[in-house]
Amino acid sequence: MKEKMQALRENSLKAIVSCPSAEQLEALRVRYLGKKGELTAILRQMGQLAAEERPAMGQLANKLRADIEAAVEERRAALAASALEEKLEKETLDVTMPGENRRLGHKHPMYNVLDQIKDIFIGMGFEIEDGPEVELADYNFTKLNIDESHPSRDWTDTFYFTEDSRILLRTQTSPMQIHAMEHRRPPIRILAPGRVYRKDEVDATHSPMFHQIEGLVVDKGVTMSDLKATLNLVVEKIYGKGTVTRFRPHHFPFTEPSCELDIQCHKCGGKGCPTCKGEGWIEVLGAGMVHPKVLSGCGIDPDVYSGWAFGMGLERLALGEYKITDMRLIFENDVRFLEQF
Ligand code: DAH
């Protein structure tokens, strides 16, 4: 029995040390030390020994088991280390190699202008309001006191989705006034920028899709002088201190009184030049005091509250600010153009 153990020791240790893989090593361990392994088989014969021989043989067997286990462990560690080494070798990464050149974009120039406007209004306590571009005619027209026969409702001007002219692409951001007044209670101060759509042919100053910025204030005791003071301040922040403004009477169905705001041409100082098309003035926005019918339609009592609103075109503002002469450039997304800003 002693000789058998000695033979097992020699064979097993030799096989383990030269074992080439973790799987085969595990197979060896089972073969030598498993329940049906070679050591177990030897120990089965213990019964044939004389009683006084058994303790010594038992000790020998324990020592053999421990040595084989230790050898397996050692080999396992060695195999793992060399596997890692091999992996690292294979996965070498040359950090000095030139990287892939990824082109980084930047904000669109028109959105720079929009962000500037948002900052100005947020600074005055306005909140930004977002709303649907697919709108009900009710919100785009009716609740804004625009009657059924108004030309802006015409199918030649507006993109409708339904034969009954009930659903459309909003033609203005003014329906945001209604949304704001329906889900907020005064005091209301909101700014609602967004896309609007009209059936216009594309040319240097027209696009079937463009952007407007709507503003609305509703509170107790709000007057036309608040409108003028606020908008004058905004104009100064956009166009610089000392910019001369003019509030010109106009008509919008949802404001009374209504006006348009012009700035004196900063290029020619009002004499008339190509920038202002010889007018001396540049139209900036439409505005007015919110019509009492519009207020009461939204559940706001016009005897208690009053408000003012304005709407301006974002493209025109951006064109002016960046001295861009053709609106198509804003939408074409030609990087050779956009890269300049
Ligand atoms: N929605 C108008 C338009 O598209 C612009 C406008 C005028 C908006 C007067 C207003 C306003 O809020 O008070 O021409």
Coordinates of C-alpha atoms and ligand atoms in Angstrom, one line a residue:
M1 CA 0.0 0.0 0.0
K2 CA 2.8 2.3 0.8
E3 CA 4.3 1.6 -2.6
K4 CA 1.0 2.3 -4.3
M5 CA 0.8 5.7 -2.5
Q6 CA 4.4 6.5 -3.5
A7 CA 3.6 5.7 -7.1
L8 CA 0.5 7.9 -7.0
R9 CA 2.5 10.7 -5.5
E10 CA 5.1 10.6 -8.3
N11 CA 2.7 10.2 -11.2
S12 CA 0.3 12.8 -10.0
L13 CA 2.8 15.5 -9.1
K14 CA 4.5 15.1 -12.4
A15 CA 1.2 15.2 -14.4
I16 CA 0.0 18.3 -12.4
V17 CA 3.2 20.3 -12.9
S18 CA 3.1 19.8 -16.7
C19 CA -0.7 20.1 -17.1
P20 CA -1.3 22.6 -19.9
S21 CA -4.8 23.9 -19.1
A22 CA -7.2 24.7 -16.3
E23 CA -9.8 22.2 -17.6
Q24 CA -7.3 19.3 -17.7
L25 CA -6.1 20.3 -14.3
E26 CA -9.5 19.9 -12.9
A27 CA -9.9 16.5 -14.5
L28 CA -6.6 15.5 -12.9
R29 CA -7.8 16.7 -9.5
V30 CA -10.9 14.5 -9.9
R31 CA -8.9 11.6 -11.1
Y32 CA -6.6 11.6 -8.1
L33 CA -8.7 13.0 -5.2
G34 CA -12.3 12.6 -6.3
K35 CA -14.7 10.2 -4.6
K36 CA -14.0 7.6 -7.3
G37 CA -10.4 8.7 -7.6
E38 CA -7.1 6.8 -7.2
L39 CA -6.4 7.9 -3.6
T40 CA -9.9 6.7 -2.5
A41 CA -9.3 3.4 -4.3
I42 CA -6.1 2.9 -2.3
L43 CA -7.7 3.8 1.0
R44 CA -10.4 1.3 0.4
Q45 CA -7.8 -1.4 0.9
M46 CA -7.0 0.0 4.4
G47 CA -9.2 -2.8 5.8
Q48 CA -6.8 -5.4 4.7
L49 CA -4.0 -3.9 6.9
A50 CA -3.2 -4.9 10.4
A51 CA -4.7 -2.6 13.0
E52 CA -1.4 -1.2 14.2
E53 CA -0.3 -0.3 10.6
R54 CA -3.4 1.8 9.9
P55 CA -2.6 5.1 11.7
A56 CA 0.7 5.5 9.9
M57 CA -0.9 4.7 6.6
G58 CA -3.7 7.1 7.4
Q59 CA -1.2 9.8 8.1
L60 CA 0.7 9.1 4.9
A61 CA -2.6 9.3 2.9
N62 CA -3.5 12.7 4.5
K63 CA -0.1 14.0 3.6
L64 CA -0.4 12.8 0.0
R65 CA -3.9 14.4 -0.3
A66 CA -2.6 17.7 1.0
D67 CA 0.5 17.6 -1.3
I68 CA -1.6 16.9 -4.4
E69 CA -4.1 19.6 -3.4
A70 CA -1.2 22.1 -3.0
A71 CA 0.3 21.1 -6.3
V72 CA -3.1 21.6 -8.1
E73 CA -3.5 25.0 -6.5
E74 CA 0.0 26.1 -7.5
R75 CA -0.5 24.9 -11.1
R76 CA -3.9 26.7 -11.2
A77 CA -2.3 29.9 -10.2
A78 CA 0.4 29.6 -12.7
L79 CA -2.0 28.8 -15.5
A80 CA -4.2 31.8 -14.6
A81 CA -1.1 34.1 -14.5
S82 CA 0.0 33.0 -17.9
A83 CA -3.5 33.3 -19.4
L84 CA -3.6 36.9 -18.2
E85 CA -0.2 37.5 -19.6
E86 CA -1.3 36.2 -22.9
K87 CA -4.4 38.3 -22.9
L88 CA -2.5 41.4 -22.1
E89 CA -0.1 40.6 -24.8
K90 CA -2.9 40.2 -27.4
E91 CA -4.7 43.3 -26.3
T92 CA -1.9 45.8 -26.5
L93 CA -3.1 49.3 -27.3
D94 CA -0.9 51.9 -28.8
V95 CA -1.9 55.1 -27.1
T96 CA 0.4 57.1 -29.3
M97 CA -1.6 56.2 -32.4
P98 CA -3.5 59.3 -33.8
G99 CA -7.2 59.2 -32.8
E100 CA -10.2 59.3 -35.1
N101 CA -11.1 62.9 -35.8
R102 CA -14.7 63.5 -34.7
R103 CA -16.3 66.8 -35.8
L104 CA -17.9 68.6 -33.0
G105 CA -20.9 70.7 -33.9
H106 CA -22.2 73.8 -32.1
K107 CA -25.4 75.6 -31.4
H108 CA -27.3 76.9 -34.4
P109 CA -26.9 80.7 -34.7
M110 CA -30.7 81.2 -34.5
Y111 CA -30.8 79.3 -31.2
N112 CA -28.0 81.6 -29.9
V113 CA -30.4 84.5 -30.5
L114 CA -33.3 82.6 -28.9
D115 CA -31.2 81.8 -25.8
Q116 CA -30.3 85.4 -25.5
I117 CA -34.0 86.4 -25.6
K118 CA -34.9 83.7 -23.1
D119 CA -32.2 84.9 -20.7
I120 CA -33.6 88.5 -20.9
F121 CA -37.2 87.4 -20.1
I122 CA -36.2 84.8 -17.5
G123 CA -34.3 87.6 -15.8
M124 CA -37.6 89.5 -15.6
G125 CA -39.4 86.6 -14.0
F126 CA -41.0 85.0 -17.1
E127 CA -41.3 81.2 -17.4
I128 CA -40.8 79.3 -20.6
E129 CA -43.9 77.6 -21.9
D130 CA -43.9 74.8 -24.5
G131 CA -46.9 73.7 -26.4
P132 CA -48.3 71.7 -29.4
E133 CA -47.5 72.5 -33.0
V134 CA -50.4 70.4 -34.1
E135 CA -53.2 72.6 -32.8
L136 CA -57.0 72.9 -32.7
A137 CA -58.4 75.7 -34.8
D138 CA -60.2 76.6 -31.6
Y139 CA -56.9 77.6 -29.9
N140 CA -55.2 78.9 -33.0
F141 CA -58.1 81.1 -34.0
T142 CA -61.5 81.0 -32.2
K143 CA -60.4 81.5 -28.6
L144 CA -58.1 84.3 -29.9
N145 CA -61.2 86.2 -31.1
I146 CA -60.4 85.5 -34.8
D147 CA -63.8 85.1 -36.5
E148 CA -64.8 82.4 -38.9
S149 CA -64.3 84.7 -42.0
H150 CA -60.9 85.9 -41.2
P151 CA -58.5 85.4 -44.1
S152 CA -55.8 83.7 -42.0
R153 CA -58.2 80.8 -41.6
D154 CA -58.2 80.2 -45.4
W155 CA -57.1 76.8 -46.7
T156 CA -54.7 78.7 -49.0
D157 CA -52.8 80.0 -46.0
T158 CA -53.0 77.3 -43.4
F159 CA -52.0 73.6 -43.2
Y160 CA -55.1 71.7 -42.1
F161 CA -55.2 68.0 -41.2
T162 CA -59.0 67.6 -41.4
E163 CA -61.6 68.5 -43.9
D164 CA -63.7 70.2 -41.2
S165 CA -60.8 72.6 -40.6
R166 CA -60.7 71.6 -37.0
I167 CA -57.0 70.5 -36.7
L168 CA -54.1 72.3 -38.1
L169 CA -50.4 73.2 -37.9
R170 CA -50.4 76.3 -35.7
T171 CA -49.9 79.5 -37.8
Q172 CA -48.7 81.5 -34.8
T173 CA -47.5 81.0 -31.2
S174 CA -50.5 83.0 -29.9
P175 CA -52.5 79.9 -29.0
M176 CA -49.9 79.5 -26.3
Q177 CA -51.6 82.5 -24.6
I178 CA -54.8 80.4 -24.4
H179 CA -53.0 77.4 -23.1
A180 CA -51.2 79.4 -20.5
M181 CA -54.3 81.2 -19.3
E182 CA -56.2 77.9 -19.1
H183 CA -53.8 76.1 -16.9
R184 CA -52.3 79.0 -14.9
R185 CA -53.9 81.6 -12.7
P186 CA -52.7 85.2 -12.6
P187 CA -50.1 86.6 -12.1
I188 CA -49.0 85.0 -15.4
R189 CA -45.7 85.8 -17.1
I190 CA -44.7 83.4 -19.8
L191 CA -42.5 83.3 -22.9
A192 CA -43.4 80.7 -25.5
P193 CA -41.0 80.2 -28.4
G194 CA -41.7 77.6 -31.1
R195 CA -42.3 76.6 -34.7
V196 CA -45.2 77.9 -36.7
Y197 CA -46.4 77.0 -40.2
R198 CA -47.9 78.9 -43.1
K199 CA -48.5 78.0 -46.7
D200 CA -45.7 80.3 -48.0
E201 CA -43.4 79.7 -50.9
V202 CA -39.8 79.6 -49.9
D203 CA -37.8 82.7 -50.8
A204 CA -35.3 85.0 -49.1
T205 CA -37.7 86.2 -46.5
H206 CA -40.3 83.4 -46.4
S207 CA -40.5 79.8 -45.3
P208 CA -43.5 77.5 -44.7
M209 CA -42.0 76.8 -41.3
F210 CA -40.5 79.5 -39.1
H211 CA -40.2 80.5 -35.4
Q212 CA -42.1 82.9 -33.3
I213 CA -41.7 83.9 -29.7
E214 CA -44.9 84.7 -27.8
G215 CA -45.0 86.7 -24.6
L216 CA -47.9 87.1 -22.2
V217 CA -48.4 89.0 -18.9
V218 CA -51.6 88.9 -17.0
D219 CA -52.1 90.5 -13.6
K220 CA -54.1 93.1 -11.7
G221 CA -53.5 96.6 -12.9
V222 CA -51.4 95.8 -15.9
T223 CA -51.4 98.7 -18.5
M224 CA -50.0 99.6 -21.9
S225 CA -47.2 101.5 -20.2
D226 CA -46.0 98.2 -18.7
L227 CA -46.0 96.8 -22.2
K228 CA -44.0 99.7 -23.6
A229 CA -41.5 99.9 -20.7
T230 CA -40.8 96.2 -20.8
L231 CA -40.5 96.0 -24.6
N232 CA -38.3 99.1 -24.6
L233 CA -36.0 97.4 -22.1
V234 CA -35.9 94.2 -24.1
V235 CA -35.0 96.2 -27.3
E236 CA -32.2 97.9 -25.5
K237 CA -30.8 94.6 -24.3
I238 CA -30.9 93.1 -27.8
Y239 CA -30.0 96.1 -30.0
G240 CA -28.0 98.2 -27.5
K241 CA -28.7 101.2 -25.2
G242 CA -30.2 104.2 -26.9
T243 CA -32.0 102.3 -29.6
V244 CA -35.0 104.4 -30.7
T245 CA -38.4 102.7 -30.7
R246 CA -41.7 103.5 -32.2
F247 CA -45.1 102.0 -31.2
R248 CA -47.3 102.2 -34.3
P249 CA -51.1 101.5 -34.0
H250 CA -52.1 98.2 -35.7
H251 CA -54.9 95.7 -35.5
F252 CA -54.9 92.2 -34.1
P253 CA -58.2 90.5 -33.2
F254 CA -56.8 89.2 -29.8
T255 CA -55.5 92.5 -28.5
E256 CA -57.1 95.9 -28.0
P257 CA -55.5 98.3 -28.4
S258 CA -52.9 96.7 -30.7
C259 CA -49.6 98.0 -32.0
E260 CA -46.5 97.1 -33.9
L261 CA -43.1 98.0 -32.5
D262 CA -40.4 99.3 -34.8
I263 CA -36.8 100.2 -34.1
Q264 CA -35.1 103.0 -35.8
C265 CA -32.6 101.5 -38.3
H266 CA -29.3 101.1 -36.5
K267 CA -27.5 101.1 -39.9
C268 CA -28.6 104.5 -41.2
G269 CA -30.0 106.1 -38.1
G270 CA -33.4 106.5 -39.7
K271 CA -32.4 108.1 -43.0
G272 CA -33.3 105.0 -45.1
C273 CA -30.9 102.4 -46.4
P274 CA -31.0 98.8 -47.9
T275 CA -31.1 97.3 -44.4
C276 CA -34.4 99.0 -43.6
K277 CA -35.5 99.0 -47.2
G278 CA -35.4 102.8 -47.3
E279 CA -38.0 103.0 -44.4
G280 CA -35.7 104.2 -41.7
W281 CA -37.5 101.8 -39.4
I282 CA -37.4 98.1 -38.9
E283 CA -40.5 96.2 -37.7
V284 CA -39.7 94.0 -34.7
L285 CA -43.0 92.6 -33.3
G286 CA -46.7 92.8 -32.8
A287 CA -48.2 93.5 -29.4
G288 CA -51.2 94.8 -27.5
M289 CA -53.4 94.6 -24.5
V290 CA -55.1 91.2 -24.3
H291 CA -58.7 91.5 -25.5
P292 CA -61.2 91.2 -22.7
K293 CA -63.1 88.6 -24.7
V294 CA -59.9 86.5 -24.8
L295 CA -59.4 86.8 -21.0
S296 CA -63.0 85.9 -20.1
G297 CA -62.9 83.0 -22.6
C298 CA -60.2 81.6 -20.5
G299 CA -62.1 82.1 -17.2
I300 CA -60.2 85.2 -16.2
D301 CA -62.3 88.2 -15.2
P302 CA -61.4 91.2 -17.4
D303 CA -62.9 93.5 -14.8
V304 CA -60.3 92.3 -12.3
Y305 CA -57.3 91.4 -14.5
S306 CA -55.6 92.9 -17.5
G307 CA -52.7 91.7 -19.6
W308 CA -50.4 92.4 -22.5
A309 CA -49.0 90.2 -25.1
F310 CA -46.5 90.2 -28.0
G311 CA -45.3 88.0 -30.8
M312 CA -42.1 88.3 -32.7
G313 CA -40.4 86.4 -35.5
L314 CA -37.2 84.7 -34.5
E315 CA -35.7 84.3 -37.9
R316 CA -35.9 88.0 -38.7
L317 CA -34.2 88.8 -35.5
A318 CA -31.4 86.3 -36.2
L319 CA -31.0 87.6 -39.7
G320 CA -30.6 91.1 -38.4
E321 CA -28.2 90.2 -35.6
Y322 CA -25.9 88.2 -37.8
K323 CA -26.4 90.4 -41.0
I324 CA -27.7 87.3 -42.9
T325 CA -29.5 88.4 -46.1
D326 CA -31.3 85.1 -47.0
M327 CA -33.5 83.2 -44.6
R328 CA -33.0 79.9 -46.6
L329 CA -29.5 79.8 -45.1
I330 CA -31.0 79.4 -41.7
F331 CA -32.7 76.2 -42.6
E332 CA -30.5 74.6 -45.2
N333 CA -28.0 73.3 -42.6
D334 CA -25.0 73.8 -44.8
V335 CA -22.1 73.5 -42.5
R336 CA -20.0 75.8 -44.6
F337 CA -22.5 78.5 -43.6
L338 CA -23.1 77.4 -40.0
E339 CA -19.4 77.1 -39.3
Q340 CA -19.0 80.8 -39.4
F341 CA -20.9 81.4 -36.2
Ligands
DAH1 N1 -49.6 86.3 -33.7 C1 -49.3 87.5 -34.4 C2 -48.8 87.1 -35.8 O1 -48.4 86.0 -36.0 C3 -48.3 88.3 -33.7 C4 -48.8 88.9 -32.4 C5 -49.4 90.2 -32.4 C6 -48.8 88.3 -31.2 C7 -49.9 90.8 -31.3 C8 -49.3 88.8 -30.1 C9 -49.8 90.1 -30.1 O2 -49.2 88.2 -28.9 O3 -50.3 90.7 -29.0 O4 -48.7 88.0 -36.6

